[in-house]
Short mmCIF file of C-alpha atoms and ligand atoms in Angstrom, two decimals:
data_model
loop_
_atom_site.label_atom_id
_atom_site.label_comp_id
_atom_site.label_asym_id
_atom_site.label_seq_id
_atom_site.Cartn_x
_atom_site.Cartn_y
_atom_site.Cartn_z
CA MET A 18 171.82 121.84 76.54
CA THR A 19 171.66 118.15 77.42
CA ASN A 20 173.29 116.81 80.56
CA GLU A 21 175.90 115.18 78.39
CA GLU A 22 176.79 118.50 76.78
CA LEU A 23 176.92 120.23 80.11
CA TRP A 24 179.23 117.55 81.49
CA GLN A 25 181.44 117.69 78.40
CA ALA A 26 181.85 121.39 78.97
CA VAL A 27 182.68 120.83 82.65
CA LEU A 28 185.22 118.14 81.79
CA GLY A 29 186.68 120.38 79.13
CA GLU A 30 187.26 123.00 81.77
CA LEU A 31 188.61 120.60 84.41
CA GLU A 32 190.95 119.04 81.91
CA LEU A 33 192.87 122.27 81.70
CA SER A 34 193.76 122.32 85.36
CA ILE A 35 194.18 118.64 86.21
CA SER A 36 197.04 116.49 85.02
CA LYS A 37 196.19 113.97 82.38
CA PRO A 38 196.83 110.83 84.44
CA ASN A 39 194.65 112.21 87.21
CA PHE A 40 191.99 113.26 84.80
CA ASN A 41 191.91 109.82 83.20
CA THR A 42 191.83 108.06 86.52
CA TRP A 43 189.19 110.11 88.28
CA LEU A 44 187.06 111.90 85.76
CA LYS A 45 186.99 110.09 82.48
CA GLU A 46 184.34 107.59 83.57
CA THR A 47 182.03 110.07 85.23
CA PHE A 48 178.78 111.51 83.95
CA ILE A 49 175.72 113.46 85.05
CA SER A 50 173.13 110.94 86.06
CA ALA A 51 170.47 113.45 87.07
CA PHE A 52 170.03 117.18 87.22
CA ASN A 53 167.22 118.43 89.38
CA GLU A 54 166.86 122.00 88.24
CA ASN A 55 164.26 122.97 90.84
CA GLU A 56 166.49 121.96 93.70
CA GLN A 57 169.59 123.05 91.84
CA GLY A 58 171.22 119.70 92.55
CA ILE A 59 173.26 117.46 90.32
CA PHE A 60 174.06 113.79 90.71
CA ILE A 61 177.35 112.67 89.26
CA GLY A 62 177.66 108.99 88.41
CA VAL A 63 181.04 107.48 89.27
CA PRO A 64 182.35 103.94 88.66
CA ASN A 65 183.27 103.01 92.26
CA ALA A 66 183.32 104.12 95.87
CA PHE A 67 186.96 104.97 95.74
CA THR A 68 186.40 107.50 92.99
CA GLN A 69 183.41 108.82 94.89
CA THR A 70 185.53 109.60 97.95
CA TRP A 71 188.34 110.98 95.88
CA LEU A 72 186.18 113.37 93.90
CA GLN A 73 184.43 114.50 97.03
CA ASN A 74 187.69 115.19 98.85
CA LYS A 75 189.93 116.39 96.14
CA TYR A 76 188.03 117.77 93.19
CA HIS A 77 184.70 118.85 94.61
CA LYS A 78 185.54 122.52 94.62
CA ALA A 79 186.80 122.51 91.06
CA ILE A 80 183.80 120.52 89.84
CA LEU A 81 181.27 122.72 91.57
CA SER A 82 182.87 125.88 90.35
CA ALA A 83 183.05 124.62 86.76
CA LEU A 84 179.39 123.65 86.94
CA GLN A 85 178.40 127.03 88.30
CA ASN A 86 180.53 128.77 85.79
CA ILE A 87 178.90 127.06 82.87
CA THR A 88 175.32 127.13 84.11
CA ASP A 89 175.47 130.63 85.50
CA ASN A 90 175.12 129.44 89.06
CA LYS A 91 172.17 127.14 88.45
CA VAL A 92 173.89 124.42 90.47
CA LYS A 93 174.21 124.61 94.24
CA LYS A 94 174.70 121.04 95.24
CA VAL A 95 176.67 118.14 93.81
CA VAL A 96 176.27 114.54 94.94
CA TYR A 97 178.53 111.73 93.77
CA ARG A 98 177.04 108.28 93.57
CA VAL A 99 178.23 104.93 92.28
CA GLU A 100 176.48 104.03 89.04
CA THR A 101 177.32 102.35 85.80
CA LYS A 102 177.53 104.39 82.68
CA LYS A 103 175.72 101.78 80.58
CA ALA A 104 172.23 103.01 81.33
CA PHE A 105 173.34 106.48 80.56
CA ALA A 106 174.99 105.51 77.29
CA LEU A 107 171.58 104.57 75.95
CA GLY A 108 170.32 108.09 76.43
CA SER A 109 170.90 110.99 74.11
CA ARG A 110 174.45 111.81 73.20
CA LYS A 111 174.47 114.64 70.82
CA ILE A 112 178.19 114.83 70.33
CA THR A 113 178.49 111.35 68.94
CA GLU A 114 175.20 111.36 67.09
CA GLN A 115 176.77 111.82 63.75
CA GLN A 116 179.06 108.84 64.03
CA GLU A 117 176.43 106.75 65.70
CA THR A 118 174.10 106.98 62.76
CA THR A 119 176.83 105.88 60.39
CA LEU A 120 177.99 103.01 62.60
CA PRO A 121 175.87 99.90 62.90
CA ASP A 122 174.86 99.11 66.48
CA SER A 123 176.74 95.85 66.61
CA LEU A 124 179.95 97.57 65.60
CA ARG A 125 179.49 100.34 68.12
CA ARG A 126 179.06 97.79 70.87
CA LEU A 127 182.20 96.00 69.77
CA LEU A 128 184.11 99.27 69.78
CA GLU A 129 183.01 100.00 73.31
CA GLU A 130 184.02 96.55 74.49
CA ILE A 131 187.50 97.05 73.14
CA GLY A 132 187.72 100.43 74.82
CA LEU A 133 187.40 102.55 71.68
CA ASN A 134 185.50 105.81 71.40
CA PRO A 135 183.55 105.91 68.10
CA ARG A 136 184.42 109.58 67.78
CA TYR A 137 188.08 108.79 67.25
CA ALA A 138 187.88 107.71 63.63
CA PHE A 139 190.07 108.42 60.63
CA GLU A 140 187.11 110.16 59.00
CA ASN A 141 187.18 112.97 61.49
CA PHE A 142 190.90 113.31 61.90
CA ILE A 143 192.13 116.40 60.08
CA VAL A 144 195.49 115.97 58.45
CA GLY A 145 197.97 118.83 58.38
CA LYS A 146 201.66 119.56 58.56
CA GLY A 147 202.27 118.53 62.14
CA ASN A 148 200.58 115.16 61.94
CA GLU A 149 200.74 113.96 58.35
CA LEU A 150 203.55 111.49 58.91
CA ALA A 151 201.88 109.89 61.91
CA HIS A 152 198.57 109.78 60.06
CA ALA A 153 200.11 108.15 56.98
CA ALA A 154 201.92 105.61 59.15
CA ALA A 155 198.71 104.79 61.02
CA GLN A 156 196.89 104.18 57.77
CA ALA A 157 199.73 102.08 56.42
CA VAL A 158 199.48 99.95 59.54
CA VAL A 159 195.80 99.31 58.89
CA ASP A 160 196.50 98.33 55.30
CA ASN A 161 199.40 96.06 56.19
CA LEU A 162 198.52 94.77 59.60
CA GLY A 163 201.54 93.27 61.32
CA GLN A 164 203.55 93.43 58.11
CA LYS A 165 204.92 96.86 57.60
CA TYR A 166 205.54 99.11 60.54
CA ASN A 167 205.67 96.95 63.60
CA PRO A 168 205.57 98.43 66.10
CA LEU A 169 204.35 101.86 65.16
CA PHE A 170 205.38 104.35 67.82
CA ILE A 171 203.65 107.74 67.81
CA HIS A 172 204.96 110.45 70.10
CA GLY A 173 204.34 114.12 70.74
CA GLY A 174 202.94 116.69 73.14
CA VAL A 175 199.58 116.69 74.87
CA GLY A 176 196.39 117.20 72.98
CA LEU A 177 197.84 116.68 69.53
CA GLY A 178 195.81 113.69 68.42
CA LYS A 179 197.89 110.67 69.49
CA THR A 180 195.04 108.91 71.23
CA HIS A 181 192.73 109.81 68.39
CA LEU A 182 195.04 108.21 65.81
CA LEU A 183 195.73 105.19 67.97
CA GLN A 184 192.03 104.52 68.39
CA ALA A 185 191.34 105.20 64.73
CA VAL A 186 193.67 102.33 63.87
CA GLY A 187 191.66 100.02 66.11
CA GLN A 188 188.34 101.20 64.77
CA GLU A 189 189.36 100.83 61.14
CA VAL A 190 190.82 97.36 61.60
CA LEU A 191 187.63 96.29 63.32
CA LYS A 192 185.46 97.75 60.57
CA ARG A 193 187.32 95.67 58.04
CA ASP A 194 187.21 92.48 60.03
CA LYS A 195 184.95 92.04 63.05
CA ASN A 196 186.73 88.89 64.09
CA LYS A 197 190.03 90.57 64.77
CA ASN A 198 191.13 90.34 68.33
CA ILE A 199 191.89 93.91 69.35
CA LEU A 200 192.62 95.69 72.60
CA TYR A 201 193.08 99.35 73.36
CA ILE A 202 194.48 100.15 76.80
CA SER A 203 196.49 102.85 78.53
CA ALA A 204 199.87 101.84 79.89
CA GLU A 205 198.48 102.46 83.36
CA GLY A 206 195.59 100.15 82.55
CA PHE A 207 198.02 97.51 81.40
CA ALA A 208 200.00 97.83 84.62
CA ASN A 209 196.86 97.69 86.78
CA ASP A 210 195.52 94.69 84.89
CA PHE A 211 198.77 92.90 85.34
CA ILE A 212 199.16 93.63 89.03
CA GLN A 213 195.54 92.66 89.64
CA ALA A 214 196.02 89.40 87.74
CA ILE A 215 199.08 88.49 89.78
CA ARG A 216 197.34 89.35 93.03
CA THR A 217 194.36 87.17 92.26
CA GLY A 218 196.43 84.30 90.91
CA ARG A 219 195.23 84.87 87.37
CA GLY A 220 198.60 85.61 85.83
CA LYS A 221 198.12 82.89 83.29
CA ASP A 222 194.79 84.25 82.07
CA PHE A 223 196.41 87.62 81.70
CA LYS A 224 199.16 86.18 79.54
CA ASN A 225 196.76 84.17 77.43
CA HIS A 226 194.54 87.13 76.90
CA TYR A 227 197.20 89.60 75.88
CA ARG A 228 199.24 87.19 73.87
CA SER A 229 196.33 86.08 71.72
CA LEU A 230 195.69 89.56 70.29
CA ASP A 231 195.95 90.49 66.63
CA LEU A 232 196.29 94.14 67.45
CA LEU A 233 197.43 95.70 70.71
CA LEU A 234 197.15 99.46 71.14
CA ILE A 235 198.85 100.91 74.20
CA ASP A 236 198.40 104.58 75.00
CA ASP A 237 200.87 106.74 76.94
CA VAL A 238 203.50 104.07 77.15
CA GLN A 239 205.82 106.37 79.13
CA PHE A 240 203.88 105.34 82.23
CA ILE A 241 205.26 101.84 81.99
CA ALA A 242 208.71 103.08 82.96
CA GLY A 243 208.14 103.10 86.69
CA LYS A 244 207.38 99.49 87.50
CA GLU A 245 209.91 96.79 86.89
CA SER A 246 207.69 93.71 86.94
CA THR A 247 205.22 95.37 84.58
CA ARG A 248 208.03 96.28 82.21
CA GLU A 249 209.18 92.70 82.23
CA GLU A 250 205.68 91.47 81.36
CA PHE A 251 205.33 94.16 78.72
CA PHE A 252 208.59 93.00 77.18
CA HIS A 253 207.43 89.40 76.91
CA THR A 254 204.02 90.39 75.61
CA PHE A 255 205.75 92.47 73.00
CA ASN A 256 208.02 89.65 71.90
CA THR A 257 205.28 87.06 71.67
CA LEU A 258 203.00 89.30 69.66
CA HIS A 259 205.74 90.57 67.43
CA GLN A 260 206.95 87.09 66.63
CA LYS A 261 203.58 86.01 65.40
CA ASN A 262 203.14 89.19 63.39
CA SER A 263 200.47 90.68 65.56
CA GLN A 264 200.46 94.42 65.18
CA LEU A 265 201.56 96.71 68.00
CA VAL A 266 200.95 100.44 68.14
CA PHE A 267 202.10 102.70 70.95
CA THR A 268 201.89 106.34 71.85
CA ALA A 269 203.96 108.31 74.31
CA ASP A 270 204.76 111.90 75.15
CA ARG A 271 208.32 111.43 73.96
CA PRO A 272 210.44 109.13 71.79
CA PRO A 273 211.57 105.77 73.25
CA ARG A 274 215.16 106.96 73.93
CA SER A 275 213.91 109.79 76.06
CA ILE A 276 211.80 107.63 78.33
CA SER A 277 214.12 107.20 81.25
CA GLY A 278 213.94 103.99 83.21
CA LEU A 279 213.52 101.71 80.21
CA GLU A 280 216.08 98.96 79.69
CA ASP A 281 217.96 99.11 76.40
CA ARG A 282 216.36 95.90 75.23
CA LEU A 283 212.95 97.48 75.57
CA THR A 284 213.94 100.78 73.99
CA SER A 285 215.37 98.99 70.98
CA ARG A 286 212.18 96.93 70.61
CA LEU A 287 210.10 100.08 70.63
CA GLU A 288 212.33 101.59 67.99
CA MET A 289 212.45 98.67 65.63
CA GLY A 290 209.41 99.58 63.56
CA MET A 291 208.37 103.07 62.69
CA ILE A 292 208.60 106.18 64.84
CA ALA A 293 206.41 109.11 63.91
CA ASP A 294 205.86 112.32 65.80
CA VAL A 295 202.95 114.71 66.02
CA SER A 296 203.78 118.35 66.55
CA ALA A 297 201.85 121.57 66.79
CA LEU A 298 199.58 122.16 63.82
CA ASP A 299 199.66 125.09 61.44
CA ILE A 300 196.86 127.64 61.48
CA GLU A 301 195.06 126.27 58.41
CA THR A 302 194.78 122.88 60.05
CA ARG A 303 193.59 124.37 63.31
CA ILE A 304 190.91 126.28 61.45
CA ALA A 305 189.84 123.14 59.62
CA ILE A 306 189.58 121.28 62.92
CA LEU A 307 187.44 124.00 64.46
CA GLU A 308 185.11 124.09 61.51
CA THR A 309 184.72 120.34 61.49
CA LYS A 310 184.05 120.12 65.20
CA ALA A 311 181.53 122.96 65.07
CA LYS A 312 179.76 121.32 62.17
CA GLU A 313 179.67 117.98 63.96
CA ARG A 314 177.64 119.74 66.59
CA ASP A 315 175.50 121.81 64.26
CA PHE A 316 176.98 124.99 65.51
CA GLN A 317 177.54 128.16 63.53
CA LEU A 318 180.98 129.76 63.95
CA MET A 319 181.66 133.03 62.14
CA GLY A 320 184.84 133.67 60.17
CA GLU A 321 186.42 136.16 62.56
CA THR A 322 185.72 134.02 65.60
CA VAL A 323 187.28 130.96 63.99
CA GLN A 324 190.36 132.97 63.18
CA TYR A 325 190.53 134.35 66.68
CA LEU A 326 190.27 130.94 68.33
CA ALA A 327 192.76 129.31 66.01
CA THR A 328 195.24 132.08 66.68
CA ASN A 329 194.85 131.85 70.43
CA PHE A 330 195.21 128.10 70.79
CA GLN A 331 198.32 127.10 68.95
CA ARG A 332 199.78 124.21 70.79
CA ASN A 333 197.03 121.92 71.84
CA VAL A 334 193.98 120.72 69.96
CA ARG A 335 192.33 119.62 73.18
CA GLU A 336 192.37 123.17 74.49
CA LEU A 337 191.04 124.42 71.20
CA GLU A 338 188.20 121.94 71.46
CA GLY A 339 187.65 122.80 75.12
CA ALA A 340 187.21 126.45 74.20
CA LEU A 341 184.76 125.56 71.47
CA ASN A 342 182.75 123.35 73.84
CA LYS A 343 182.56 126.12 76.33
CA ILE A 344 181.38 128.59 73.73
CA ILE A 345 178.73 126.20 72.46
CA ALA A 346 177.52 125.47 75.97
CA HIS A 347 177.29 129.16 76.70
CA CYS A 348 175.35 129.97 73.54
CA GLU A 349 172.92 127.11 73.99
CA LEU A 350 172.30 127.93 77.59
CA HIS A 351 171.61 131.59 76.90
CA ASN A 352 170.09 131.00 73.54
CA THR A 353 172.38 133.51 71.91
CA GLU A 354 174.47 133.71 68.79
CA CYS A 355 178.18 133.39 69.07
CA ASP A 356 180.00 136.66 68.49
CA LEU A 357 183.57 137.80 68.80
CA LYS A 358 182.98 139.46 72.16
CA LEU A 359 181.80 136.22 73.72
CA VAL A 360 184.67 134.30 72.17
CA LYS A 361 187.16 136.77 73.60
CA GLU A 362 185.66 136.43 77.04
CA VAL A 363 185.85 132.67 76.95
CA VAL A 364 189.40 132.72 75.70
CA SER A 365 190.55 135.08 78.40
CA SER A 366 188.87 133.10 81.17
CA LEU A 367 190.56 129.95 79.90
CA ALA A 368 193.90 131.69 79.57
CA ASN A 369 193.74 132.63 83.24
CA GLN A 370 193.40 129.00 84.13
CA VAL A 371 196.46 128.03 82.14
CA LYS A 372 198.32 130.26 84.56
CA LYS A 373 201.23 131.14 82.38
CA GLY A 374 203.44 133.49 84.32
CA ALA A 375 202.20 132.21 87.66
CA VAL A 376 204.86 129.54 87.89
CA THR A 377 207.31 129.84 90.76
CA ALA A 378 210.98 128.91 90.65
CA ARG A 379 210.32 125.94 92.94
CA GLN A 380 207.52 124.67 90.72
CA LEU A 381 209.73 124.93 87.69
CA ILE A 382 212.54 123.01 89.36
CA LYS A 383 210.05 120.39 90.50
CA VAL A 384 208.78 119.91 86.95
CA VAL A 385 212.35 119.44 85.71
CA ALA A 386 213.08 116.99 88.53
CA ASP A 387 209.89 115.02 87.82
CA PHE A 388 210.66 114.91 84.16
CA TYR A 389 214.03 113.27 84.82
CA GLU A 390 212.56 111.18 87.61
CA LEU A 391 214.68 112.83 90.26
CA LYS A 392 213.75 114.21 93.63
CA LEU A 393 213.40 117.92 94.05
CA ASN A 394 216.28 118.06 96.49
CA ASP A 395 218.57 116.21 94.08
CA LEU A 396 218.57 119.49 92.22
CA THR A 397 218.19 122.00 95.02
CA GLU A 398 220.90 120.60 97.25
CA GLY A 399 224.57 120.57 96.49
CA GLY A 400 225.07 116.97 95.32
CA ARG A 401 227.50 116.61 92.47
CA ARG A 402 226.44 113.31 90.97
CA ARG A 403 227.17 113.36 87.28
CA GLU A 404 223.66 112.45 86.16
CA LEU A 405 222.39 115.55 87.90
CA ALA A 406 224.50 117.94 85.87
CA ILE A 407 222.34 118.21 82.77
CA PRO A 408 218.95 118.38 84.52
CA ARG A 409 220.36 121.07 86.79
CA GLN A 410 221.68 123.05 83.83
CA ILE A 411 218.33 122.74 82.13
CA ALA A 412 216.60 124.01 85.25
CA MET A 413 219.02 126.96 85.29
CA TYR A 414 218.36 127.71 81.68
CA LEU A 415 214.59 127.60 82.14
CA LEU A 416 214.67 129.76 85.27
CA ARG A 417 216.41 132.40 83.23
CA GLU A 418 214.48 131.98 80.02
CA GLU A 419 210.97 131.48 81.39
CA LEU A 420 211.02 133.28 84.72
CA ASP A 421 213.66 135.93 84.11
CA CYS A 422 215.50 135.05 87.32
CA SER A 423 218.86 136.71 87.94
CA TYR A 424 221.99 134.54 87.81
CA PRO A 425 222.73 134.89 91.54
CA THR A 426 219.15 133.82 92.34
CA ILE A 427 219.45 130.85 90.03
CA GLY A 428 222.70 129.81 91.67
CA LEU A 429 221.05 129.98 95.07
CA GLU A 430 217.96 128.03 94.04
CA LEU A 431 220.05 125.21 92.68
CA GLY A 432 222.30 124.19 95.49
CA GLY A 433 224.01 127.45 96.44
CA ARG A 434 226.14 127.72 93.37
CA ASP A 435 228.04 130.70 92.14
CA HIS A 436 226.37 133.03 89.64
CA THR A 437 229.05 132.21 87.08
CA THR A 438 227.98 128.58 87.16
CA ALA A 439 224.45 129.62 86.34
CA MET A 440 225.67 131.83 83.54
CA HIS A 441 227.76 129.06 82.10
CA ALA A 442 224.82 126.63 82.25
CA TYR A 443 222.54 129.10 80.54
CA LYS A 444 224.97 129.62 77.67
CA LYS A 445 225.59 125.93 77.28
CA ILE A 446 221.93 125.00 77.06
CA PHE A 447 221.23 127.98 74.86
CA LYS A 448 223.67 126.48 72.34
CA GLU A 449 221.98 123.11 72.67
CA MET A 450 218.67 124.70 71.79
CA GLU A 451 220.16 125.89 68.54
CA ALA A 452 221.50 122.43 67.80
CA GLU A 453 217.93 121.08 67.62
CA GLY A 454 218.85 117.79 69.26
CA ARG A 455 217.52 115.69 72.08
CA ILE A 456 218.02 118.34 74.74
CA LYS A 457 215.91 120.78 72.82
CA GLN A 458 213.20 118.17 72.44
CA GLU A 459 213.27 117.47 76.16
CA ILE A 460 213.08 121.13 77.02
CA GLU A 461 210.06 121.53 74.79
CA MET A 462 208.39 118.70 76.66
CA ILE A 463 209.30 120.18 80.02
CA LYS A 464 207.79 123.50 79.00
CA GLU A 465 204.69 121.75 77.90
CA ARG A 466 204.34 120.15 81.32
CA LEU A 467 205.09 123.42 83.01
CA TYR A 468 202.20 125.19 81.36
CA ASN A 469 199.76 122.35 80.95
CA TYR A 470 199.83 120.67 84.32
CA ASN A 471 199.49 122.22 87.68
CA ASP A 472 198.82 119.63 90.33
P1 LIG B 16 196.77 113.30 72.79
O1 LIG B 16 196.47 111.85 72.95
O2 LIG B 16 197.89 113.56 71.81
O3 LIG B 16 196.99 114.02 74.07
P2 LIG B 16 194.07 113.41 71.77
O4 LIG B 16 194.16 112.38 70.72
O5 LIG B 16 193.40 113.04 73.03
O6 LIG B 16 195.52 114.01 72.11
O7 LIG B 16 193.41 114.71 71.14
C1 LIG B 16 192.79 115.71 71.92
C2 LIG B 16 191.51 116.15 71.26
O8 LIG B 16 191.80 116.83 70.06
C3 LIG B 16 190.61 114.98 70.87
O9 LIG B 16 189.28 115.31 71.10
C4 LIG B 16 190.88 114.80 69.41
O10 LIG B 16 189.73 114.29 68.74
C5 LIG B 16 191.19 116.19 68.95
N1 LIG B 16 192.15 116.20 67.85
C6 LIG B 16 193.50 116.20 67.93
N2 LIG B 16 194.07 116.24 66.71
C7 LIG B 16 193.04 116.26 65.84
C8 LIG B 16 192.96 116.29 64.42
N3 LIG B 16 194.06 116.32 63.66
N4 LIG B 16 191.73 116.30 63.85
C9 LIG B 16 190.62 116.27 64.61
N5 LIG B 16 190.62 116.25 65.94
C10 LIG B 16 191.82 116.24 66.57
MG1 LIG B 17 196.36 110.69 74.62
#
């Protein structure tokens, strides 16, 4: 196993227990810079001192235990040091080997400059029921840049291929024309860039840069909701680019209307092109993905193990991939074949981390409050503001449905209400779930957060 593979397996494991924004901020740019097997020590390269401190203080335990887990305790010591990834990127990278041989060097460098991962290409995106609309729309955008669906807005739950598709658009446009001015950035990145530019008096450069693009790809746009000045800048960037037929593509974890904190003018801009969702994939597609990913890495997966994995990871391709990475790492490290017994072990150890069933009532209420950008005590205290009614009813419904709480308990948890209030709320939301409308969609997203995030 190369260091890169080992680190991929570690990240795959950490990703399951750390929220996505945190993962992206603290771990995405890290790598193993050296592994001294005699001394059982590992050096982790990090982009800056801030990250170094943060990892040391906050994630050290999780990182060490993932490393030990995967190497069978061959790591005793972890040291974080500031280093650039560039030197490392020149070394061996088995996972991307396949694409790297098919991509000319110059193009790969361009991709990296724009912020695109060569792995996220149309060629290795598997199309199936849950993603075919989004995939078709993404391809149509490439064929009719700025002309057809502008903006394209892709939304859906975690780990379902939004970032992959978004980046594939960028990669394909660049392949067709190297002179196109393209940028891929997360909404957080956009906000940070903007704030930094203002702070250093380079607001004008920022504007010039963003407004000269032919293609702007912004990932996880829901994170723009929080900051007013960033939203304002985003709005003007949008308008300028749209007016000159530059293409915009966005992703988010939910449709524009459900992102609270956006002004109507912004919501309607985001909705004016094409909206496509990605949802959970059917089993055939999941199997196809597994087989492709295993093949990319020259790994042999038997029929029954494929079936078992695809059945056990239904909602999230990232988890499916994480499990596969872990299995591969295990087999390579121990030089063994992959059999069903091993696969079952890996699946059950991952399932424990997902912690389904370990959620407390408070945590559930907190997730609902966060989702609607409220404070926990907005829901747990007695306040009767009208905008609290629905979130509170949803919390009541979920407490009953997911945690089996009794009605009197639910009433108590949510501001000392009577058990009949809780019963009424449950029935009301239950009906909404059957109506398949916005509330149902929101509840699905809340559940996703509940079981995918835990910090
Ligand atoms: P999201 O942005 O929706 O959270 P990602 O695009 O990051 O999800 O996908 C998570 C992982 O799953 C990535 O490694 C991606 O390559 C893989 N993936 C998701 N959907 C597909 C697909 N249809 N075909 C191949 N790989 C996929
Ligand atoms: Mg993403």
